[in-house]
Amino acid sequence: KRQEKELRRKYEEILRHANEHPDHRVQQLAKLRRLVLLEGVPNQTPEECERVEQKCTLRGRIWKVLLGVRSVSADRYINVLKRGPAPREDSKQIGLDIDRTFQKDQAYHNVVPAEKLSRVLNAFAHTVAEEKGKTKIAGYVQGMNLLCGCLLYVLPGCVSHHSAGTFPSCSLLVCASLTTNCTPI
């Protein structure tokens, strides 16, 4: 318990310092990556789970930093949600994926009901469909439910939607920078 509290304090300090001193973000990001690799991330508290839709958990804030998410437009998310269900070709897959997502994990389902996951996946499918013509992005693919499901466990819906959108474009960069920018263990 005491170690967990100390680990939370270390993360909070890194995140606070990066926010207060934008010119130190690169150094703080390296510290954050190193801490994740060496000590892991503390478990969510019951209080964090209860208010995840209003406020990012510590894990969620760490994900945002690692994914390079600085600001999120709730208005954009709301406008995408107003479009309703995803295009037909994606809608069937989304329905199947929702039923498969962490089926036996009641703690997960207490935090992320199926409706919440459905909203984010449908919004993500609409967003991807918009981008499809501009880039070589694949579109909605099986497995996005797991990514979005994990994000929803630690982030509010609009932040999860935005973060999932950054994931395909930055996942290779995260892996590459972990191996080139981190001080060897």
C-alpha atoms as an extended CHARMM CRD file, in Angstrom:
* protein
*
       185  EXT
         1         1  LYS       CA              0.0000000000        0.0000000000        0.0000000000  PROA      1               0.0000000000
         2         2  ARG       CA              2.7840000000        2.3980000000        0.9330000000  PROA      2               0.0000000000
         3         3  GLN       CA              4.7950000000        1.5110000000       -2.1830000000  PROA      3               0.0000000000
         4         4  GLU       CA              1.7200000000        2.1110000000       -4.3480000000  PROA      4               0.0000000000
         5         5  LYS       CA              1.2430000000        5.5310000000       -2.7590000000  PROA      5               0.0000000000
         6         6  GLU       CA              4.8900000000        6.4190000000       -3.3740000000  PROA      6               0.0000000000
         7         7  LEU       CA              4.6760000000        5.2500000000       -6.9860000000  PROA      7               0.0000000000
         8         8  ARG       CA              1.5560000000        7.4000000000       -7.5250000000  PROA      8               0.0000000000
         9         9  ARG       CA              3.4340000000       10.3580000000       -6.0650000000  PROA      9               0.0000000000
        10        10  LYS       CA              6.3000000000        9.8310000000       -8.5480000000  PROA      10              0.0000000000
        11        11  TYR       CA              3.8910000000        9.7840000000      -11.4990000000  PROA      11              0.0000000000
        12        12  GLU       CA              1.9930000000       12.8420000000      -10.2570000000  PROA      12              0.0000000000
        13        13  GLU       CA              5.2780000000       14.7200000000       -9.8690000000  PROA      13              0.0000000000
        14        14  ILE       CA              6.3970000000       13.9140000000      -13.4190000000  PROA      14              0.0000000000
        15        15  LEU       CA              3.0180000000       14.9090000000      -14.8920000000  PROA      15              0.0000000000
        16        16  ARG       CA              2.8230000000       18.0920000000      -12.7970000000  PROA      16              0.0000000000
        17        17  HSD       CA              6.3570000000       19.1440000000      -13.7240000000  PROA      17              0.0000000000
        18        18  ALA       CA              5.6980000000       18.5840000000      -17.4480000000  PROA      18              0.0000000000
        19        19  ASN       CA              2.5480000000       20.7360000000      -17.2560000000  PROA      19              0.0000000000
        20        20  GLU       CA              4.2110000000       23.5390000000      -15.3090000000  PROA      20              0.0000000000
        21        21  HSD       CA              7.3950000000       23.5400000000      -17.4210000000  PROA      21              0.0000000000
        22        22  PRO       CA              6.5480000000       22.8850000000      -21.0810000000  PROA      22              0.0000000000
        23        23  ASP       CA             10.2080000000       23.3170000000      -22.0350000000  PROA      23              0.0000000000
        24        24  HSD       CA             10.9980000000       20.1930000000      -19.9400000000  PROA      24              0.0000000000
        25        25  ARG       CA              8.4010000000       17.9240000000      -21.5890000000  PROA      25              0.0000000000
        26        26  VAL       CA             10.9300000000       15.8230000000      -23.4990000000  PROA      26              0.0000000000
        27        27  GLN       CA             12.8980000000       15.0620000000      -20.3320000000  PROA      27              0.0000000000
        28        28  GLN       CA              9.7150000000       14.3570000000      -18.3660000000  PROA      28              0.0000000000
        29        29  LEU       CA              8.4530000000       12.0450000000      -21.1290000000  PROA      29              0.0000000000
        30        30  ALA       CA             11.6980000000       10.0770000000      -20.9180000000  PROA      30              0.0000000000
        31        31  LYS       CA             11.2780000000        9.8560000000      -17.1220000000  PROA      31              0.0000000000
        32        32  LEU       CA              7.6770000000        8.7550000000      -17.5400000000  PROA      32              0.0000000000
        33        33  ARG       CA              8.5700000000        6.0120000000      -20.0310000000  PROA      33              0.0000000000
        34        34  ARG       CA             11.3600000000        4.7880000000      -17.8120000000  PROA      34              0.0000000000
        35        35  LEU       CA              9.0920000000        4.6790000000      -14.7470000000  PROA      35              0.0000000000
        36        36  VAL       CA              6.4330000000        2.7400000000      -16.6930000000  PROA      36              0.0000000000
        37        37  LEU       CA              9.0240000000        0.2280000000      -17.8680000000  PROA      37              0.0000000000
        38        38  LEU       CA             10.8010000000       -0.2290000000      -14.5470000000  PROA      38              0.0000000000
        39        39  GLU       CA              8.0270000000        0.0430000000      -11.9700000000  PROA      39              0.0000000000
        40        40  GLY       CA              4.7460000000       -0.3600000000      -13.8440000000  PROA      40              0.0000000000
        41        41  VAL       CA              1.6690000000        1.7710000000      -13.3140000000  PROA      41              0.0000000000
        42        42  PRO       CA             -0.3050000000        1.7320000000      -10.0610000000  PROA      42              0.0000000000
        43        43  ASN       CA             -3.7120000000        0.0810000000       -9.9970000000  PROA      43              0.0000000000
        44        44  GLN       CA             -6.7610000000        2.2710000000      -10.3100000000  PROA      44              0.0000000000
        45        45  THR       CA             -8.4630000000        3.1620000000       -7.0810000000  PROA      45              0.0000000000
        46        46  PRO       CA            -12.1800000000        2.4820000000       -6.6130000000  PROA      46              0.0000000000
        47        47  GLU       CA            -12.6980000000        6.2620000000       -6.5360000000  PROA      47              0.0000000000
        48        48  GLU       CA            -11.0260000000        6.6280000000       -9.9410000000  PROA      48              0.0000000000
        49        49  CYS       CA            -13.2480000000        3.8950000000      -11.3900000000  PROA      49              0.0000000000
        50        50  GLU       CA            -16.3740000000        5.6480000000      -10.1140000000  PROA      50              0.0000000000
        51        51  ARG       CA            -15.5630000000        8.9710000000      -11.7410000000  PROA      51              0.0000000000
        52        52  VAL       CA            -13.7810000000        7.8670000000      -14.9260000000  PROA      52              0.0000000000
        53        53  GLU       CA            -16.3980000000        9.5430000000      -17.1480000000  PROA      53              0.0000000000
        54        54  GLN       CA            -15.7860000000       12.9180000000      -15.4840000000  PROA      54              0.0000000000
        55        55  LYS       CA            -12.0360000000       12.7950000000      -14.9800000000  PROA      55              0.0000000000
        56        56  CYS       CA             -9.1010000000       10.8390000000      -16.3730000000  PROA      56              0.0000000000
        57        57  THR       CA             -7.5580000000        8.3380000000      -13.9960000000  PROA      57              0.0000000000
        58        58  LEU       CA             -3.8190000000        8.4010000000      -13.3520000000  PROA      58              0.0000000000
        59        59  ARG       CA             -3.4490000000        5.5440000000      -15.8460000000  PROA      59              0.0000000000
        60        60  GLY       CA             -5.5100000000        7.5290000000      -18.3410000000  PROA      60              0.0000000000
        61        61  ARG       CA             -3.3660000000       10.6250000000      -17.9270000000  PROA      61              0.0000000000
        62        62  ILE       CA             -0.2500000000        8.5050000000      -18.4910000000  PROA      62              0.0000000000
        63        63  TRP       CA             -1.7850000000        7.0250000000      -21.6790000000  PROA      63              0.0000000000
        64        64  LYS       CA             -2.6350000000       10.5220000000      -22.9140000000  PROA      64              0.0000000000
        65        65  VAL       CA              0.9550000000       11.6530000000      -22.4890000000  PROA      65              0.0000000000
        66        66  LEU       CA              2.4060000000        8.5260000000      -24.1130000000  PROA      66              0.0000000000
        67        67  LEU       CA              0.0110000000        8.9080000000      -27.0650000000  PROA      67              0.0000000000
        68        68  GLY       CA              0.7370000000       12.6280000000      -27.4200000000  PROA      68              0.0000000000
        69        69  VAL       CA             -2.8520000000       13.7040000000      -26.6760000000  PROA      69              0.0000000000
        70        70  ARG       CA             -2.8200000000       17.2780000000      -25.4020000000  PROA      70              0.0000000000
        71        71  SER       CA             -6.2940000000       18.5840000000      -26.0920000000  PROA      71              0.0000000000
        72        72  VAL       CA             -9.5810000000       16.9770000000      -27.0070000000  PROA      72              0.0000000000
        73        73  SER       CA            -12.6810000000       18.5280000000      -28.5600000000  PROA      73              0.0000000000
        74        74  ALA       CA            -15.8090000000       17.3360000000      -26.7890000000  PROA      74              0.0000000000
        75        75  ASP       CA            -17.8610000000       19.1910000000      -29.4250000000  PROA      75              0.0000000000
        76        76  ARG       CA            -16.2800000000       17.1670000000      -32.2220000000  PROA      76              0.0000000000
        77        77  TYR       CA            -17.0190000000       13.9260000000      -30.3720000000  PROA      77              0.0000000000
        78        78  ILE       CA            -20.6280000000       14.9630000000      -29.7560000000  PROA      78              0.0000000000
        79        79  ASN       CA            -21.0790000000       15.8550000000      -33.4330000000  PROA      79              0.0000000000
        80        80  VAL       CA            -19.7270000000       12.4610000000      -34.4890000000  PROA      80              0.0000000000
        81        81  LEU       CA            -22.0520000000       10.7300000000      -32.0020000000  PROA      81              0.0000000000
        82        82  LYS       CA            -25.0330000000       12.5290000000      -33.5410000000  PROA      82              0.0000000000
        83        83  ARG       CA            -24.4550000000       10.5460000000      -36.7450000000  PROA      83              0.0000000000
        84        84  GLY       CA            -25.7150000000        7.4260000000      -34.9820000000  PROA      84              0.0000000000
        85        85  PRO       CA            -24.6220000000        3.8960000000      -35.8130000000  PROA      85              0.0000000000
        86        86  ALA       CA            -21.5530000000        3.2700000000      -37.9270000000  PROA      86              0.0000000000
        87        87  PRO       CA            -21.7590000000        2.5480000000      -41.6510000000  PROA      87              0.0000000000
        88        88  ARG       CA            -23.4050000000       -0.8210000000      -42.3270000000  PROA      88              0.0000000000
        89        89  GLU       CA            -20.1820000000       -2.7100000000      -43.1050000000  PROA      89              0.0000000000
        90        90  ASP       CA            -18.7270000000       -1.6870000000      -39.7260000000  PROA      90              0.0000000000
        91        91  SER       CA            -21.9010000000       -1.9160000000      -37.6640000000  PROA      91              0.0000000000
        92        92  LYS       CA            -22.1160000000       -5.7260000000      -37.7640000000  PROA      92              0.0000000000
        93        93  GLN       CA            -18.4740000000       -6.1460000000      -36.7180000000  PROA      93              0.0000000000
        94        94  ILE       CA            -18.8890000000       -3.6170000000      -33.9070000000  PROA      94              0.0000000000
        95        95  GLY       CA            -21.8840000000       -5.5580000000      -32.5480000000  PROA      95              0.0000000000
        96        96  LEU       CA            -19.8720000000       -8.7770000000      -32.5300000000  PROA      96              0.0000000000
        97        97  ASP       CA            -16.8610000000       -7.0750000000      -30.9560000000  PROA      97              0.0000000000
        98        98  ILE       CA            -18.8580000000       -5.4810000000      -28.1380000000  PROA      98              0.0000000000
        99        99  ASP       CA            -20.1570000000       -8.8780000000      -27.0350000000  PROA      99              0.0000000000
       100       100  ARG       CA            -16.5990000000      -10.2720000000      -26.9910000000  PROA      100             0.0000000000
       101       101  THR       CA            -14.9490000000       -7.4730000000      -25.0460000000  PROA      101             0.0000000000
       102       102  PHE       CA            -13.6490000000       -8.6890000000      -21.6840000000  PROA      102             0.0000000000
       103       103  GLN       CA            -16.6670000000      -11.0180000000      -21.4120000000  PROA      103             0.0000000000
       104       104  LYS       CA            -15.9120000000      -12.4480000000      -17.9990000000  PROA      104             0.0000000000
       105       105  ASP       CA            -14.5000000000       -9.3530000000      -16.3060000000  PROA      105             0.0000000000
       106       106  GLN       CA            -17.2670000000       -7.9260000000      -14.1310000000  PROA      106             0.0000000000
       107       107  ALA       CA            -15.0300000000       -5.1500000000      -12.7620000000  PROA      107             0.0000000000
       108       108  TYR       CA            -14.5100000000       -3.9580000000      -16.3390000000  PROA      108             0.0000000000
       109       109  HSD       CA            -18.2400000000       -4.0370000000      -17.1180000000  PROA      109             0.0000000000
       110       110  ASN       CA            -18.9930000000       -2.0600000000      -13.9390000000  PROA      110             0.0000000000
       111       111  VAL       CA            -16.8560000000        0.7760000000      -15.3290000000  PROA      111             0.0000000000
       112       112  VAL       CA            -17.4900000000        0.3330000000      -19.0650000000  PROA      112             0.0000000000
       113       113  PRO       CA            -21.0340000000       -0.7390000000      -19.9320000000  PROA      113             0.0000000000
       114       114  ALA       CA            -21.6510000000       -2.0650000000      -23.4590000000  PROA      114             0.0000000000
       115       115  GLU       CA            -23.4790000000        1.1450000000      -24.4660000000  PROA      115             0.0000000000
       116       116  LYS       CA            -20.4300000000        3.2480000000      -23.6520000000  PROA      116             0.0000000000
       117       117  LEU       CA            -18.1540000000        1.0180000000      -25.7230000000  PROA      117             0.0000000000
       118       118  SER       CA            -20.6990000000        1.0090000000      -28.5430000000  PROA      118             0.0000000000
       119       119  ARG       CA            -20.7690000000        4.8290000000      -28.6530000000  PROA      119             0.0000000000
       120       120  VAL       CA            -16.9870000000        5.0970000000      -28.8840000000  PROA      120             0.0000000000
       121       121  LEU       CA            -16.6370000000        2.3200000000      -31.4750000000  PROA      121             0.0000000000
       122       122  ASN       CA            -19.3710000000        3.7900000000      -33.6720000000  PROA      122             0.0000000000
       123       123  ALA       CA            -17.8490000000        7.2670000000      -33.3810000000  PROA      123             0.0000000000
       124       124  PHE       CA            -14.4320000000        5.8160000000      -34.1720000000  PROA      124             0.0000000000
       125       125  ALA       CA            -15.8300000000        4.0520000000      -37.2610000000  PROA      125             0.0000000000
       126       126  HSD       CA            -17.3410000000        7.3390000000      -38.4930000000  PROA      126             0.0000000000
       127       127  THR       CA            -14.0700000000        9.1670000000      -37.8930000000  PROA      127             0.0000000000
       128       128  VAL       CA            -12.0530000000        6.4960000000      -39.6840000000  PROA      128             0.0000000000
       129       129  ALA       CA            -14.4980000000        6.5590000000      -42.6100000000  PROA      129             0.0000000000
       130       130  GLU       CA            -13.8640000000       10.3280000000      -42.9270000000  PROA      130             0.0000000000
       131       131  GLU       CA            -10.1140000000        9.8010000000      -42.9630000000  PROA      131             0.0000000000
       132       132  LYS       CA            -10.1540000000        6.8010000000      -45.3030000000  PROA      132             0.0000000000
       133       133  GLY       CA            -10.0720000000        8.9510000000      -48.4220000000  PROA      133             0.0000000000
       134       134  LYS       CA             -7.2670000000       11.1670000000      -47.1140000000  PROA      134             0.0000000000
       135       135  THR       CA             -4.8640000000        8.4700000000      -45.9200000000  PROA      135             0.0000000000
       136       136  LYS       CA             -4.1390000000        4.7770000000      -46.3270000000  PROA      136             0.0000000000
       137       137  ILE       CA             -5.9050000000        3.9670000000      -43.0690000000  PROA      137             0.0000000000
       138       138  ALA       CA             -7.6230000000        0.5600000000      -43.0660000000  PROA      138             0.0000000000
       139       139  GLY       CA            -10.9400000000        1.5240000000      -41.5060000000  PROA      139             0.0000000000
       140       140  TYR       CA            -12.6350000000       -0.1500000000      -38.5580000000  PROA      140             0.0000000000
       141       141  VAL       CA            -10.9570000000       -3.4730000000      -37.8680000000  PROA      141             0.0000000000
       142       142  GLN       CA            -11.6640000000       -6.3160000000      -35.4940000000  PROA      142             0.0000000000
       143       143  GLY       CA             -9.7720000000       -5.7360000000      -32.2870000000  PROA      143             0.0000000000
       144       144  MET       CA            -10.4990000000       -2.0200000000      -31.9990000000  PROA      144             0.0000000000
       145       145  ASN       CA            -12.9110000000       -3.0300000000      -29.2410000000  PROA      145             0.0000000000
       146       146  LEU       CA             -9.9810000000       -4.1360000000      -27.0810000000  PROA      146             0.0000000000
       147       147  LEU       CA             -8.0380000000       -0.9320000000      -27.6450000000  PROA      147             0.0000000000
       148       148  CYS       CA            -11.0660000000        1.2920000000      -27.0590000000  PROA      148             0.0000000000
       149       149  GLY       CA            -12.2040000000       -0.8870000000      -24.1670000000  PROA      149             0.0000000000
       150       150  CYS       CA             -8.8720000000       -0.4440000000      -22.4020000000  PROA      150             0.0000000000
       151       151  LEU       CA             -8.9300000000        3.3010000000      -23.0100000000  PROA      151             0.0000000000
       152       152  LEU       CA            -12.5180000000        3.6030000000      -21.7280000000  PROA      152             0.0000000000
       153       153  TYR       CA            -11.4960000000        1.9010000000      -18.5030000000  PROA      153             0.0000000000
       154       154  VAL       CA             -9.1660000000        4.8220000000      -17.7190000000  PROA      154             0.0000000000
       155       155  LEU       CA            -10.4510000000        7.7640000000      -19.8040000000  PROA      155             0.0000000000
       156       156  PRO       CA            -13.7690000000        9.5120000000      -20.4510000000  PROA      156             0.0000000000
       157       157  GLY       CA            -15.5260000000        8.6180000000      -23.7290000000  PROA      157             0.0000000000
       158       158  CYS       CA            -14.5250000000       11.6820000000      -25.7450000000  PROA      158             0.0000000000
       159       159  VAL       CA            -10.8830000000       11.3240000000      -24.6780000000  PROA      159             0.0000000000
       160       160  SER       CA            -10.9370000000        7.5920000000      -25.4700000000  PROA      160             0.0000000000
       161       161  HSD       CA            -12.3120000000        8.3210000000      -28.9470000000  PROA      161             0.0000000000
       162       162  HSD       CA             -9.6080000000       10.8890000000      -29.6230000000  PROA      162             0.0000000000
       163       163  SER       CA             -6.8510000000        8.7150000000      -28.1350000000  PROA      163             0.0000000000
       164       164  ALA       CA             -7.8790000000        5.6760000000      -30.1770000000  PROA      164             0.0000000000
       165       165  GLY       CA             -7.6430000000        7.8610000000      -33.2630000000  PROA      165             0.0000000000
       166       166  THR       CA             -4.0260000000        8.6880000000      -32.4860000000  PROA      166             0.0000000000
       167       167  PHE       CA             -3.0500000000        5.1020000000      -31.7840000000  PROA      167             0.0000000000
       168       168  PRO       CA             -2.6200000000        3.7130000000      -35.3310000000  PROA      168             0.0000000000
       169       169  SER       CA             -0.5570000000        6.6880000000      -36.4150000000  PROA      169             0.0000000000
       170       170  CYS       CA              1.6950000000        6.8250000000      -33.3820000000  PROA      170             0.0000000000
       171       171  SER       CA              2.1190000000        3.2440000000      -32.1900000000  PROA      171             0.0000000000
       172       172  LEU       CA              5.2180000000        2.6900000000      -34.3300000000  PROA      172             0.0000000000
       173       173  LEU       CA              6.6330000000        6.0190000000      -33.1950000000  PROA      173             0.0000000000
       174       174  VAL       CA              6.1200000000        5.0770000000      -29.5370000000  PROA      174             0.0000000000
       175       175  CYS       CA              7.9330000000        1.7680000000      -30.0630000000  PROA      175             0.0000000000
       176       176  ALA       CA             10.7370000000        3.4220000000      -32.0050000000  PROA      176             0.0000000000
       177       177  SER       CA             11.2110000000        6.2090000000      -29.4850000000  PROA      177             0.0000000000
       178       178  LEU       CA             11.1320000000        3.7680000000      -26.5620000000  PROA      178             0.0000000000
       179       179  THR       CA             14.1430000000        1.9940000000      -28.0260000000  PROA      179             0.0000000000
       180       180  THR       CA             16.0500000000        5.0830000000      -29.1500000000  PROA      180             0.0000000000
       181       181  ASN       CA             15.2520000000        7.7460000000      -26.5460000000  PROA      181             0.0000000000
       182       182  CYS       CA             15.2050000000        5.7990000000      -23.3040000000  PROA      182             0.0000000000
       183       183  THR       CA             18.3260000000        5.4750000000      -21.2550000000  PROA      183             0.0000000000
       184       184  PRO       CA             19.3600000000        1.8090000000      -21.1930000000  PROA      184             0.0000000000
       185       185  ILE       CA             18.2360000000       -0.0360000000      -18.0950000000  PROA      185             0.0000000000
